[in-house]
Structure formats: structure tokens, C-alpha cells
PDB file of C-alpha atoms in Angstrom:
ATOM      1  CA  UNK A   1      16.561 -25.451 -31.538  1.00  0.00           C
ATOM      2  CA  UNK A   2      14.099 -27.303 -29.097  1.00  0.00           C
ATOM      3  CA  UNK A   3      17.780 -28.547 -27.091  1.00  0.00           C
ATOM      4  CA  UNK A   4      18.698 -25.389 -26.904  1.00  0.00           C
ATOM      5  CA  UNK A   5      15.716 -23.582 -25.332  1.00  0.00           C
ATOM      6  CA  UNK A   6      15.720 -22.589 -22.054  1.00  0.00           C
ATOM      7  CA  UNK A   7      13.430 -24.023 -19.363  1.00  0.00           C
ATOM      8  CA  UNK A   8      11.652 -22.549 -17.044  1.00  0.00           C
ATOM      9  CA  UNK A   9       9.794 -24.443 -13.884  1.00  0.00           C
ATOM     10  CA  UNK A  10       7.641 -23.680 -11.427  1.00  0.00           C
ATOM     11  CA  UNK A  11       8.026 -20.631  -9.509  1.00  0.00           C
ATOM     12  CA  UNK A  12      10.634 -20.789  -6.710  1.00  0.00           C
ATOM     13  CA  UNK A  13       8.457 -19.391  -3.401  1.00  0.00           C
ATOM     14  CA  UNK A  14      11.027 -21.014  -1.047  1.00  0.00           C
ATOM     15  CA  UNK A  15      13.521 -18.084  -1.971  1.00  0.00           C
ATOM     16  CA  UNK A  16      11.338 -15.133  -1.418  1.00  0.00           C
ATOM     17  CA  UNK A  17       9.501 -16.722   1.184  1.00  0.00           C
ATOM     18  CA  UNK A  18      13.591 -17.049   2.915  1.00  0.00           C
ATOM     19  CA  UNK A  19      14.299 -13.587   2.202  1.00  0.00           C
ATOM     20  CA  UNK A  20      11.284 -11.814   3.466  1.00  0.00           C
ATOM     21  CA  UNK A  21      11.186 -14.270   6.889  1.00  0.00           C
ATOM     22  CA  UNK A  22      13.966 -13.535   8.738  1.00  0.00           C
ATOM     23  CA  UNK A  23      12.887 -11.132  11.548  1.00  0.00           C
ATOM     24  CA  UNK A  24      15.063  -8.164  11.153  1.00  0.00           C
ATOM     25  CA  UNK A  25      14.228  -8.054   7.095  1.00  0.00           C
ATOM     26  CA  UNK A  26      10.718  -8.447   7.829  1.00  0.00           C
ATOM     27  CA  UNK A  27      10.485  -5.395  10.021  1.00  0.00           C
ATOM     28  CA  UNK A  28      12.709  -3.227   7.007  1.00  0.00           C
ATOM     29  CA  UNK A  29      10.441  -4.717   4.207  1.00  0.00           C
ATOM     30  CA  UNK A  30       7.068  -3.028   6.740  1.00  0.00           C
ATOM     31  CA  UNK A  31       9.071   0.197   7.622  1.00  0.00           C
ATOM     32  CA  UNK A  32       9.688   0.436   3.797  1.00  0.00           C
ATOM     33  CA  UNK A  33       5.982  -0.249   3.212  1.00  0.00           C
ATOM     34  CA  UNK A  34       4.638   3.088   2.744  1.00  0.00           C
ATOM     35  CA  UNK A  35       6.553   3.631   0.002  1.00  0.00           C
ATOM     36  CA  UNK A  36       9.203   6.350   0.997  1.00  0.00           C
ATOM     37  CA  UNK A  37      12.877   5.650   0.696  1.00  0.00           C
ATOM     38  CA  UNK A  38      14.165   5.282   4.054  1.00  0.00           C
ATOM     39  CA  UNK A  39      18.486   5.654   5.452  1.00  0.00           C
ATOM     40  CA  UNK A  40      20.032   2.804   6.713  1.00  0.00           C
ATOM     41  CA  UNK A  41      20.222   4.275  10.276  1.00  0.00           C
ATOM     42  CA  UNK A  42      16.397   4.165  10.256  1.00  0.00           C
ATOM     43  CA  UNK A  43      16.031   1.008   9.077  1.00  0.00           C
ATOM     44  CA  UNK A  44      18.409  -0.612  11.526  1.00  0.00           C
ATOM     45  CA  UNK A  45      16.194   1.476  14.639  1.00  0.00           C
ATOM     46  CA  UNK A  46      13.133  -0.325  13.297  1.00  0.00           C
ATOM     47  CA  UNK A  47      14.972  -3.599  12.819  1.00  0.00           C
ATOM     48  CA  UNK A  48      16.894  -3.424  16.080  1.00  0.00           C
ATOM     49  CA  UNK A  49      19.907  -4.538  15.273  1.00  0.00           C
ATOM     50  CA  UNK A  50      23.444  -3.065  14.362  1.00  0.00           C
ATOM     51  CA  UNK A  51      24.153  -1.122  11.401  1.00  0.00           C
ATOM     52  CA  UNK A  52      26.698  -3.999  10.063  1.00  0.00           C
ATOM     53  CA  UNK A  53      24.054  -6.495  10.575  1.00  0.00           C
ATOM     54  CA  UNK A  54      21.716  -4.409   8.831  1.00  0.00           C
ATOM     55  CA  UNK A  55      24.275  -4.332   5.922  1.00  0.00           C
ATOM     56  CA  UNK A  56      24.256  -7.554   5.087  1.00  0.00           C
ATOM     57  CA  UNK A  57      20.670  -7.803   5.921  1.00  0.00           C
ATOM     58  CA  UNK A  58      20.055  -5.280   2.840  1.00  0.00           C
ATOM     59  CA  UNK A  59      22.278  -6.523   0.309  1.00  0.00           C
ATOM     60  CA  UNK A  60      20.073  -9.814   0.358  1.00  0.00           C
ATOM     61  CA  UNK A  61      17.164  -7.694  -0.214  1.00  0.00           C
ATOM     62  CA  UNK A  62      18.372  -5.836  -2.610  1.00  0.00           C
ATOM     63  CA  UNK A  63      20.098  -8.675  -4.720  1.00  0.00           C
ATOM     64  CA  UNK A  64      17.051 -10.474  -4.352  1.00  0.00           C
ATOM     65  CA  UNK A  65      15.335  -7.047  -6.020  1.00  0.00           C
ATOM     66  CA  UNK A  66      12.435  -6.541  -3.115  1.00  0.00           C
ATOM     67  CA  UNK A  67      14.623  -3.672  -2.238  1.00  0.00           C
ATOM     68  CA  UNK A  68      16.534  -0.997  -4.218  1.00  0.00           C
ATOM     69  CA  UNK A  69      19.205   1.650  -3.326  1.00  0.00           C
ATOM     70  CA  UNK A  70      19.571   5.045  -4.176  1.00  0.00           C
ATOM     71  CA  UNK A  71      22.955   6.927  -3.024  1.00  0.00           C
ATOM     72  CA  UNK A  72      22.879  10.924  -2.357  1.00  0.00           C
ATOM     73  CA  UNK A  73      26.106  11.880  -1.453  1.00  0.00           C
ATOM     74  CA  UNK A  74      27.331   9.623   2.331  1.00  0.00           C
ATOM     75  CA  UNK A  75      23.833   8.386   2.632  1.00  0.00           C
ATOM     76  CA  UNK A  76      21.962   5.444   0.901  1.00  0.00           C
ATOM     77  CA  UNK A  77      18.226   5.443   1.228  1.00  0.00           C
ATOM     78  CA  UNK A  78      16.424   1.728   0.427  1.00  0.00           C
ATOM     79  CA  UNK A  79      13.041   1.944  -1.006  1.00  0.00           C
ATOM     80  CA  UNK A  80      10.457  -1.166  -1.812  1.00  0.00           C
ATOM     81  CA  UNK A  81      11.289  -1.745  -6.063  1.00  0.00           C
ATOM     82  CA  UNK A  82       7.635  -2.075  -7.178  1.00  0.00           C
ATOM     83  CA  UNK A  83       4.154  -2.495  -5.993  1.00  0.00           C
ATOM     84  CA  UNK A  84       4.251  -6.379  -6.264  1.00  0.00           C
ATOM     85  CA  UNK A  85       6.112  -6.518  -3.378  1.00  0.00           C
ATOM     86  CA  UNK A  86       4.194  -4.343  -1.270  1.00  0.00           C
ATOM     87  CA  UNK A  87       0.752  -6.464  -2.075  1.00  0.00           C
ATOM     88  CA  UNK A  88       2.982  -9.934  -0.759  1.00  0.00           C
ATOM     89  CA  UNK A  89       3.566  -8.121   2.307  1.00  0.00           C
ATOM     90  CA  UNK A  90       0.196  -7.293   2.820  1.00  0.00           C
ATOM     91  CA  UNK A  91      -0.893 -10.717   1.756  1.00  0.00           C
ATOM     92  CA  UNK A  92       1.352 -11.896   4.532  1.00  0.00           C
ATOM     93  CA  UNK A  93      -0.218  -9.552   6.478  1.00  0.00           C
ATOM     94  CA  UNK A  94      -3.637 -11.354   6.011  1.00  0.00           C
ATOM     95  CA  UNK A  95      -2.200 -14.478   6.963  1.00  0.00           C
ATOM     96  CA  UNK A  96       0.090 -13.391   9.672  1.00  0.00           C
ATOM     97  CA  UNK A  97      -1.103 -13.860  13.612  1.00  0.00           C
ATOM     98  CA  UNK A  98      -1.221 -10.479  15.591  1.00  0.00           C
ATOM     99  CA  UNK A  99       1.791  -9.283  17.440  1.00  0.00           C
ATOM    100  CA  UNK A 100       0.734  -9.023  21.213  1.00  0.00           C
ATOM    101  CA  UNK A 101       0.524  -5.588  22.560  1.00  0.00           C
ATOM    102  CA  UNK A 102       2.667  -4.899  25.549  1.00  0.00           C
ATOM    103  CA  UNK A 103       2.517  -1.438  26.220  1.00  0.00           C
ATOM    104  CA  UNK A 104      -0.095   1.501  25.943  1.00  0.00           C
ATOM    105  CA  UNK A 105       2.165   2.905  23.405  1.00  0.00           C
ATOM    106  CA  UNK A 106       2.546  -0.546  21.509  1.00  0.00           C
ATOM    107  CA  UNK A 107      -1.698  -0.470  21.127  1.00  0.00           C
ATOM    108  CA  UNK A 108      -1.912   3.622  20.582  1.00  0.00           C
ATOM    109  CA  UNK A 109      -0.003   2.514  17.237  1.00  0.00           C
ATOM    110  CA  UNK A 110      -1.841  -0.396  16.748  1.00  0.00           C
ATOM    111  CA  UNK A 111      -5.368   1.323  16.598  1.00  0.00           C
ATOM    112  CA  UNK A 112      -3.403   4.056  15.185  1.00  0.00           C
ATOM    113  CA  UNK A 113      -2.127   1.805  11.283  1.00  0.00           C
ATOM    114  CA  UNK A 114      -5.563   0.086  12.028  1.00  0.00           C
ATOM    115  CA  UNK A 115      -7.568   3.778  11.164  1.00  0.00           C
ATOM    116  CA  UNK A 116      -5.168   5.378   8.391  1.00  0.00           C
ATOM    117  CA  UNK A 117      -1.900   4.031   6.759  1.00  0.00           C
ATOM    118  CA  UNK A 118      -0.146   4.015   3.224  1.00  0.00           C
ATOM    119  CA  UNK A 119      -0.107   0.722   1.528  1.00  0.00           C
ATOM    120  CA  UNK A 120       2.872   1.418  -0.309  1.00  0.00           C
ATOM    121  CA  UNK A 121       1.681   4.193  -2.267  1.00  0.00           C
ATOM    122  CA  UNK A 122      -2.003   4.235  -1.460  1.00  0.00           C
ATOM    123  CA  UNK A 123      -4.485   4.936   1.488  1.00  0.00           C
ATOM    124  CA  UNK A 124      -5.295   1.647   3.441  1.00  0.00           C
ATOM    125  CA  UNK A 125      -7.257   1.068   6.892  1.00  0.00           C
ATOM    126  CA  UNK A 126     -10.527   1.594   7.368  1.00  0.00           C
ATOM    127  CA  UNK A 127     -10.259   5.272   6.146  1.00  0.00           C
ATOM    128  CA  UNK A 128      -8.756   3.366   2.951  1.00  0.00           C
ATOM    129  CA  UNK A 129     -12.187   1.223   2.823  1.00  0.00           C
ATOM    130  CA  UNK A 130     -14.392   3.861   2.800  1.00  0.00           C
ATOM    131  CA  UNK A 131     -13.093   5.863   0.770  1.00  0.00           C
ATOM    132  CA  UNK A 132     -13.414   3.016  -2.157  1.00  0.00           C
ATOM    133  CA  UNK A 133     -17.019   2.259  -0.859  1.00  0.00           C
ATOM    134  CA  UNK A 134     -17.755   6.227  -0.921  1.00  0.00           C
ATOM    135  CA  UNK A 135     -16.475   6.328  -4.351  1.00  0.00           C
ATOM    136  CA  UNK A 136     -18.884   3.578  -5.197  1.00  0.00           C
ATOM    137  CA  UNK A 137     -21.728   4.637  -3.418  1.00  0.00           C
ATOM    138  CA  UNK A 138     -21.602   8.212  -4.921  1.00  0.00           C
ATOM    139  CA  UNK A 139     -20.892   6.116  -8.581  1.00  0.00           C
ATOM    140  CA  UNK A 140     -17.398   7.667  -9.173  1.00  0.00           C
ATOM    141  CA  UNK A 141     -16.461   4.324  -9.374  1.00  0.00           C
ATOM    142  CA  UNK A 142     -18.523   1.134 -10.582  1.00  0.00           C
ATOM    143  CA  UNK A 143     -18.140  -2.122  -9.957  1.00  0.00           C
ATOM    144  CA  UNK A 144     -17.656  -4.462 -13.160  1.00  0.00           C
ATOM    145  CA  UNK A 145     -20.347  -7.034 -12.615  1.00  0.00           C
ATOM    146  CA  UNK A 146     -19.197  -9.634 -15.656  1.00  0.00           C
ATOM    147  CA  UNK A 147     -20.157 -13.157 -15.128  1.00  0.00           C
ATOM    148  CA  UNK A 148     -16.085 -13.963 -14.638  1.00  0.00           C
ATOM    149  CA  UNK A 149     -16.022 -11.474 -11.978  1.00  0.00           C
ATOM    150  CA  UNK A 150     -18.942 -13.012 -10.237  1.00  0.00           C
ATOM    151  CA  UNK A 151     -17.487 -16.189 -10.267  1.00  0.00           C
ATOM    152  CA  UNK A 152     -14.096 -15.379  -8.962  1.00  0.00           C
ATOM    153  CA  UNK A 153     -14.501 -14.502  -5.135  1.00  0.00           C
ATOM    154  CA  UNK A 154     -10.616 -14.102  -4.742  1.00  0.00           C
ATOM    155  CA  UNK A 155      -9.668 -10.546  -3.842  1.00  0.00           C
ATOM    156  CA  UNK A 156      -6.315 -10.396  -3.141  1.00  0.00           C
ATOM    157  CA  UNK A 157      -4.525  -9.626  -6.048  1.00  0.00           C
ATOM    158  CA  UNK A 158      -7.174  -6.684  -7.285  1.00  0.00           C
ATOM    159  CA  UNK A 159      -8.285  -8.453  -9.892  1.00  0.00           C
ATOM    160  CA  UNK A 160     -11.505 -10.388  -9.288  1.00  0.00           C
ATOM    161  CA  UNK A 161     -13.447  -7.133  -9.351  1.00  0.00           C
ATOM    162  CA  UNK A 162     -13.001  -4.645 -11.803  1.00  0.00           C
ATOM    163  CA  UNK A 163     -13.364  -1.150 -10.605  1.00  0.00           C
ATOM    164  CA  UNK A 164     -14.474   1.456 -13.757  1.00  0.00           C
ATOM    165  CA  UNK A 165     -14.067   5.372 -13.525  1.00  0.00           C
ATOM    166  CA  UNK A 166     -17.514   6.796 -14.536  1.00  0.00           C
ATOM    167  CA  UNK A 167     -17.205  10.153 -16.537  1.00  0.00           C
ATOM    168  CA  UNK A 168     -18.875  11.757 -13.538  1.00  0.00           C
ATOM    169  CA  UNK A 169     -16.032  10.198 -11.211  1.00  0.00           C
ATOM    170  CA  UNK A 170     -13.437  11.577 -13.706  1.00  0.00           C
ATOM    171  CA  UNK A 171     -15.065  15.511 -13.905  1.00  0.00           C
ATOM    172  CA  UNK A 172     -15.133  14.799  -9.722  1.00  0.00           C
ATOM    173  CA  UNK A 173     -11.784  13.703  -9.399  1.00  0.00           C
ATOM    174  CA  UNK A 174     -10.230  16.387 -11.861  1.00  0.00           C
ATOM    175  CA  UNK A 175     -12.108  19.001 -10.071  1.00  0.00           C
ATOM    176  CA  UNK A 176     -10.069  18.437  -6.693  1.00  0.00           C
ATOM    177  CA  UNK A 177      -7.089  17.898  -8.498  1.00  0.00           C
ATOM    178  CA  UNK A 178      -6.282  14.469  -9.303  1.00  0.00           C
ATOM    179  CA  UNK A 179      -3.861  13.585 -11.606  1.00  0.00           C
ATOM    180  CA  UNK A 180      -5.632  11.279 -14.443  1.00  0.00           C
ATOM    181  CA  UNK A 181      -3.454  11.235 -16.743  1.00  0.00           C
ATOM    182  CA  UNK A 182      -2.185   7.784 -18.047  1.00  0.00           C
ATOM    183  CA  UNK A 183       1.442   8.145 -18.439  1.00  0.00           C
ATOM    184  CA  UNK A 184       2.999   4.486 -17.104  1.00  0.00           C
ATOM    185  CA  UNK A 185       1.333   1.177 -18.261  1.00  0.00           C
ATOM    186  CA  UNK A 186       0.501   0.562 -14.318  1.00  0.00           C
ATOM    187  CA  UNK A 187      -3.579   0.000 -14.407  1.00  0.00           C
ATOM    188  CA  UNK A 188      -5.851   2.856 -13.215  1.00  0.00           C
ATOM    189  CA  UNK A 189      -7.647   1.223 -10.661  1.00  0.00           C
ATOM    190  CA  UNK A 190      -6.831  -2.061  -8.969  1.00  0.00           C
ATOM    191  CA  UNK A 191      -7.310  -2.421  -4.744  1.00  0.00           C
ATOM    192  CA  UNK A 192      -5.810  -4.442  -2.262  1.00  0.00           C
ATOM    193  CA  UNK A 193      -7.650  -6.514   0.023  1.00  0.00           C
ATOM    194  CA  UNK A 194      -7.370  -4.442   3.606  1.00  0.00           C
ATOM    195  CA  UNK A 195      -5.184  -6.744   5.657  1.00  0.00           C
ATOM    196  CA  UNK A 196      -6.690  -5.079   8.710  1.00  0.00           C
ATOM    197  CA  UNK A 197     -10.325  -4.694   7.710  1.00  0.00           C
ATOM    198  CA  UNK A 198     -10.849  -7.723   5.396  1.00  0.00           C
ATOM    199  CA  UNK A 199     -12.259  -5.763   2.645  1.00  0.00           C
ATOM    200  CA  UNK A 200     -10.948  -4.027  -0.119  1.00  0.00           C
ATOM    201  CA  UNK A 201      -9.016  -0.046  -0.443  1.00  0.00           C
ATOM    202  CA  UNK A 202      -8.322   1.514  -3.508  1.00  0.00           C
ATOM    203  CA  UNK A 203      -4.896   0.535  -5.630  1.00  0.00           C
ATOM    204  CA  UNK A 204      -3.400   1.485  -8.784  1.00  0.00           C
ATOM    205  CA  UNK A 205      -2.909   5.044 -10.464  1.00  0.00           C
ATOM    206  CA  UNK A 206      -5.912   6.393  -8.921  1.00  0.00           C
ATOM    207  CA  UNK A 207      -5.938   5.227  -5.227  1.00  0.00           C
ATOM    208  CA  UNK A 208      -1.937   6.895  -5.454  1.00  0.00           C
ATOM    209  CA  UNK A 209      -2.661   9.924  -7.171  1.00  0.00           C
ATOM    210  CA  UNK A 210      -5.347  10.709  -4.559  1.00  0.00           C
ATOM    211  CA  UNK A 211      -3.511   9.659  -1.787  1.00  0.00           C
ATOM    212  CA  UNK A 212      -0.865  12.469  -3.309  1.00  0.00           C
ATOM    213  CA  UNK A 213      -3.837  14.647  -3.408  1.00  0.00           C
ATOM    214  CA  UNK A 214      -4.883  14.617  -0.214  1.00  0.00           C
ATOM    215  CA  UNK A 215      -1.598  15.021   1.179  1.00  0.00           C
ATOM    216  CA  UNK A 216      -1.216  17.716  -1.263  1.00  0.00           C
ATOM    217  CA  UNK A 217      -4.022  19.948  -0.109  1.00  0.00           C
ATOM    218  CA  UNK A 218      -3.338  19.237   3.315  1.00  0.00           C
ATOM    219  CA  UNK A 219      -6.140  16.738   4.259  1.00  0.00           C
ATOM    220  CA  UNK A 220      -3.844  14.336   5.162  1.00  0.00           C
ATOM    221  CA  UNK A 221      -0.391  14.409   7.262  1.00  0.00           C
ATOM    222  CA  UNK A 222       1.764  11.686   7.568  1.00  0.00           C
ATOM    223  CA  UNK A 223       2.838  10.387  10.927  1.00  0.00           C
ATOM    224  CA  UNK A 224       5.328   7.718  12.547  1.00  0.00           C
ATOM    225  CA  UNK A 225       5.982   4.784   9.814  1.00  0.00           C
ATOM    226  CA  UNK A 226       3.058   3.760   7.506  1.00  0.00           C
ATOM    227  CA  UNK A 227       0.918   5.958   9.674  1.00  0.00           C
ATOM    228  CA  UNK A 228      -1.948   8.331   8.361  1.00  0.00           C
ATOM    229  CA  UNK A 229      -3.556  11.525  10.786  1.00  0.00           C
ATOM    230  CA  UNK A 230      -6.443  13.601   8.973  1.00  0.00           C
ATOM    231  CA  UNK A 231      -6.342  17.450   9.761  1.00  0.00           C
ATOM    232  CA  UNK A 232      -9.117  19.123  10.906  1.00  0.00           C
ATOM    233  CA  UNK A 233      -9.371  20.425   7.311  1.00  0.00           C
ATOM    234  CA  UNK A 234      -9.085  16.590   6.104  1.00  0.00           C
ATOM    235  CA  UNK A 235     -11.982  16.319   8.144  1.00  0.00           C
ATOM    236  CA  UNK A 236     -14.473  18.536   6.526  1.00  0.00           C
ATOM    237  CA  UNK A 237     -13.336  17.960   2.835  1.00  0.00           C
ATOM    238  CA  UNK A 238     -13.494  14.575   2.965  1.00  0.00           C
ATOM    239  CA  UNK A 239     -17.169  14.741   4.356  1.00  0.00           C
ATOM    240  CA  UNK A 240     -18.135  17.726   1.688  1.00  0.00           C
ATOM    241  CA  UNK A 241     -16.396  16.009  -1.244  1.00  0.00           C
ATOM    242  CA  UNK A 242     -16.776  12.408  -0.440  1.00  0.00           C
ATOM    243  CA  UNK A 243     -19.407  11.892   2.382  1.00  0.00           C
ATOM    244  CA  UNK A 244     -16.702  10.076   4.482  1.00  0.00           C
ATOM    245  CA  UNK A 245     -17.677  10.896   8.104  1.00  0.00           C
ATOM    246  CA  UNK A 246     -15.307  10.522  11.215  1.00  0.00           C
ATOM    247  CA  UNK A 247     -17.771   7.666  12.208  1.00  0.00           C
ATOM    248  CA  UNK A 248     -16.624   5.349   9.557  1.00  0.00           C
ATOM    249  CA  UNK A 249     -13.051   5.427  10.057  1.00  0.00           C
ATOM    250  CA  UNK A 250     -12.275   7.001  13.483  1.00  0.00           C
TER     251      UNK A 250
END
């Protein structure tokens, strides 16, 4: 019956916005950015505060479902729940000011997330741009050019553009080992607009499953927090197989 049907308003901002403000939850919610689950010990290092602050700190996270818990054995490791959260915190990100740098080892990390970082479970920073502009240039990837993609400039939520796997892109791709097989309902390709470099990275199946690659065949390493070194390896098979040179990401 029409009395009996629930009603639903607009959607409540104030409460996430509350959750994800406070200073000590903000600094888990980036620490947890990259994806990996993460103890409670490390979380409270990054937060700077006390493990029975950080307690409570996570329960509101995870009852608000930004956060979930997973138990193995004494320990309980806190991962971000999907990757809906992860593209608010780097639409935050976007809008956020700079924190000033106050030491030399404050900027090495700055420059540092700037070059290579996970975004959640994808490559971001510049090395994140150009890879998705080398995968266009080289047409692994094309660019949907409908007339509603034209006319919606907004990038931020990966869908203004619409990025297409070409045949050649998929025979590429499989070559070096990237997993292509559909087996979620998460979309292939999406991308993030690069809260550091104002243009877009790679999202979605793909941009994880060759961010898995990479680290796979030992292109990539990962380093302190979100942070992303290339190997000297990394180096030349991302020039051979993509054309990405150390000039447009170093």
C-alpha cells in the first residue's frame, strides 16, 4: 500500500562527510588507500594516536561500512570495503589544500606518491597518467567519442569518457599476462581523475589487473604506504611494451 511504502530522501552527505573528517580517521581511510588490509598497530602509527583511541576510531568506520575487518587469529587487519570509497577520498583529494612540507623527508614522500602510487587497487600519479595515455596513443585503448560523452566534461567519477579495449589492446594485454577475464560485474575500464596530476589514470578491472601484473613480473615494487618504485627491469619493459619513458613520469 502507498502508506506503507518506505521513503527514501535525499542522500545524507553530512554523515559520511562526519566520519571521514575527523583527523585521525582521515589519515587511516589514506593509509588504507592502496588497497591492502592493514593491523591496527599500523594504523594507529599513521594516525598518531593510542591504540584505544584508534579503537573507537575504527568501529565508526567500520559501522559506517567505509571500513571492514578481517580477524586472523590475535590480529585484526581493516581494509577500505569497496572502490567507491577510495574514488571519495581521492575526490577529496582534488579538493583538499596541500599539507605544508616541513622536513626533507616530509617532501622526498611528497614527490615520491606524486610519481607512482596505488589508488586503491590501481596505478595513479603521473606514471598512472601515462600509462592510460600510452595505452591510447598505441590504440589499446580508444576513447568513446559519443555526442553524450562530448558534452559531459565531468571526469571524476570515470564515466564521462568511455574507454574501449580494441582487439589489438586485448591480444597486447593477454600477451604480458593480464588477466581479462570478466568474472565480477565491476566494469572493465573506468579511470579516476589523478588528484595529483589533474588528468585521468586507468580504473576498473583492467587498470587492477595490470597493476597486479606489473607487480607480478617484477616491474613494479611497492614501497612505504600508497607508494610505487619501478625496478630497473620496470624500467625497460615498460618502455619496450608500452613506450612509457622515465621522462614522463620520473
Amino acid at each position: 500500500m502507498e502508506n506503507d511504502r518506505v521513503r527514501i530522501g535525499d542522500a545524507n552527505i553530512a554523515t559520511i562527510g562526519a566520519l571521514m573528517g575527523e583527523p585521525a580517521r582521515a589519515k587511516v581511510l589514506m593509509a588504507l588507500l592502496d588497497g591492502r588490509a592493514l593491523a591496527a598497530s599500523t594504523l594507529a602509527a599513521e594516525a598518531g594516536v593510542a591504540a584505544s583511541t584508534l579503537s573507537t576510531h575504527l568501529s565508526r568506520l567500520v559501522d559506517g561500512d567505509l571500513v571492514s575487518v578481517e580477524t586472523s587469529g590475535r590480529n585484526r587487519y581493516f581494509r577500505i570495503t569497496r572502490p567507491e570509497v577510495a574514488d571519495a577520498l581521492e575526490a577529496l583529494a582534488r579538493l583538499a589544500p596541500a599539507q605544508p612540507i616541513r622536513s626533507l623527508r616530509q617532501g622526498t614522500h611528497a614527490e615520491a606518491i606524486r610519481r607512482a602510487r596505488t589508488c586503491y587497487d590501481h596505478l595513479a600519479g603521473r606514471l598512472g597518467v601515462a600509462l592510460l595515455d600510452a595505452l591510447v596513443d598505441s590504440e589499446l585503448l580508444l576513447v568513446d567519442s559519443t555526442p553524450d560523452a562530448k558534452s559531459d566534461p565531468i571526469l571524476g567519477l570515470g564515466r564521462a569518457k568511455s574507454y574501449v579495449l580494441t582487439p589489438v589492446g586485448k591480444a597486447r594485454l593477454e600477451t604480458l599476462g593480464v588477466a581479462l577475464d570478466r568474472t565480477s560485474r565491476r566494469a572493465l575500464t573506468r579511470y579516476c581523475l589523478d588528484w595529483s596530476e589533474q588528468r585521468a589514470h586507468l580504473a576498473g578491472a583492467l587498470g587492477a589487473n595490470i597493476l597486479t601484473r606489473l607487480l607480478e613480473l617484477g616491474w613494479l615494487v611497492r614501497g612505504d604506504r600508497r607508494i610505487v618504485k619501478v625496478t630497473a627491469t620496470g624500467r625497460d619493459g615498460l618502455e619496450a611494451e608500452f613506450g612509457i619513458t622515465p621522462d614522463t613520469w620520473h
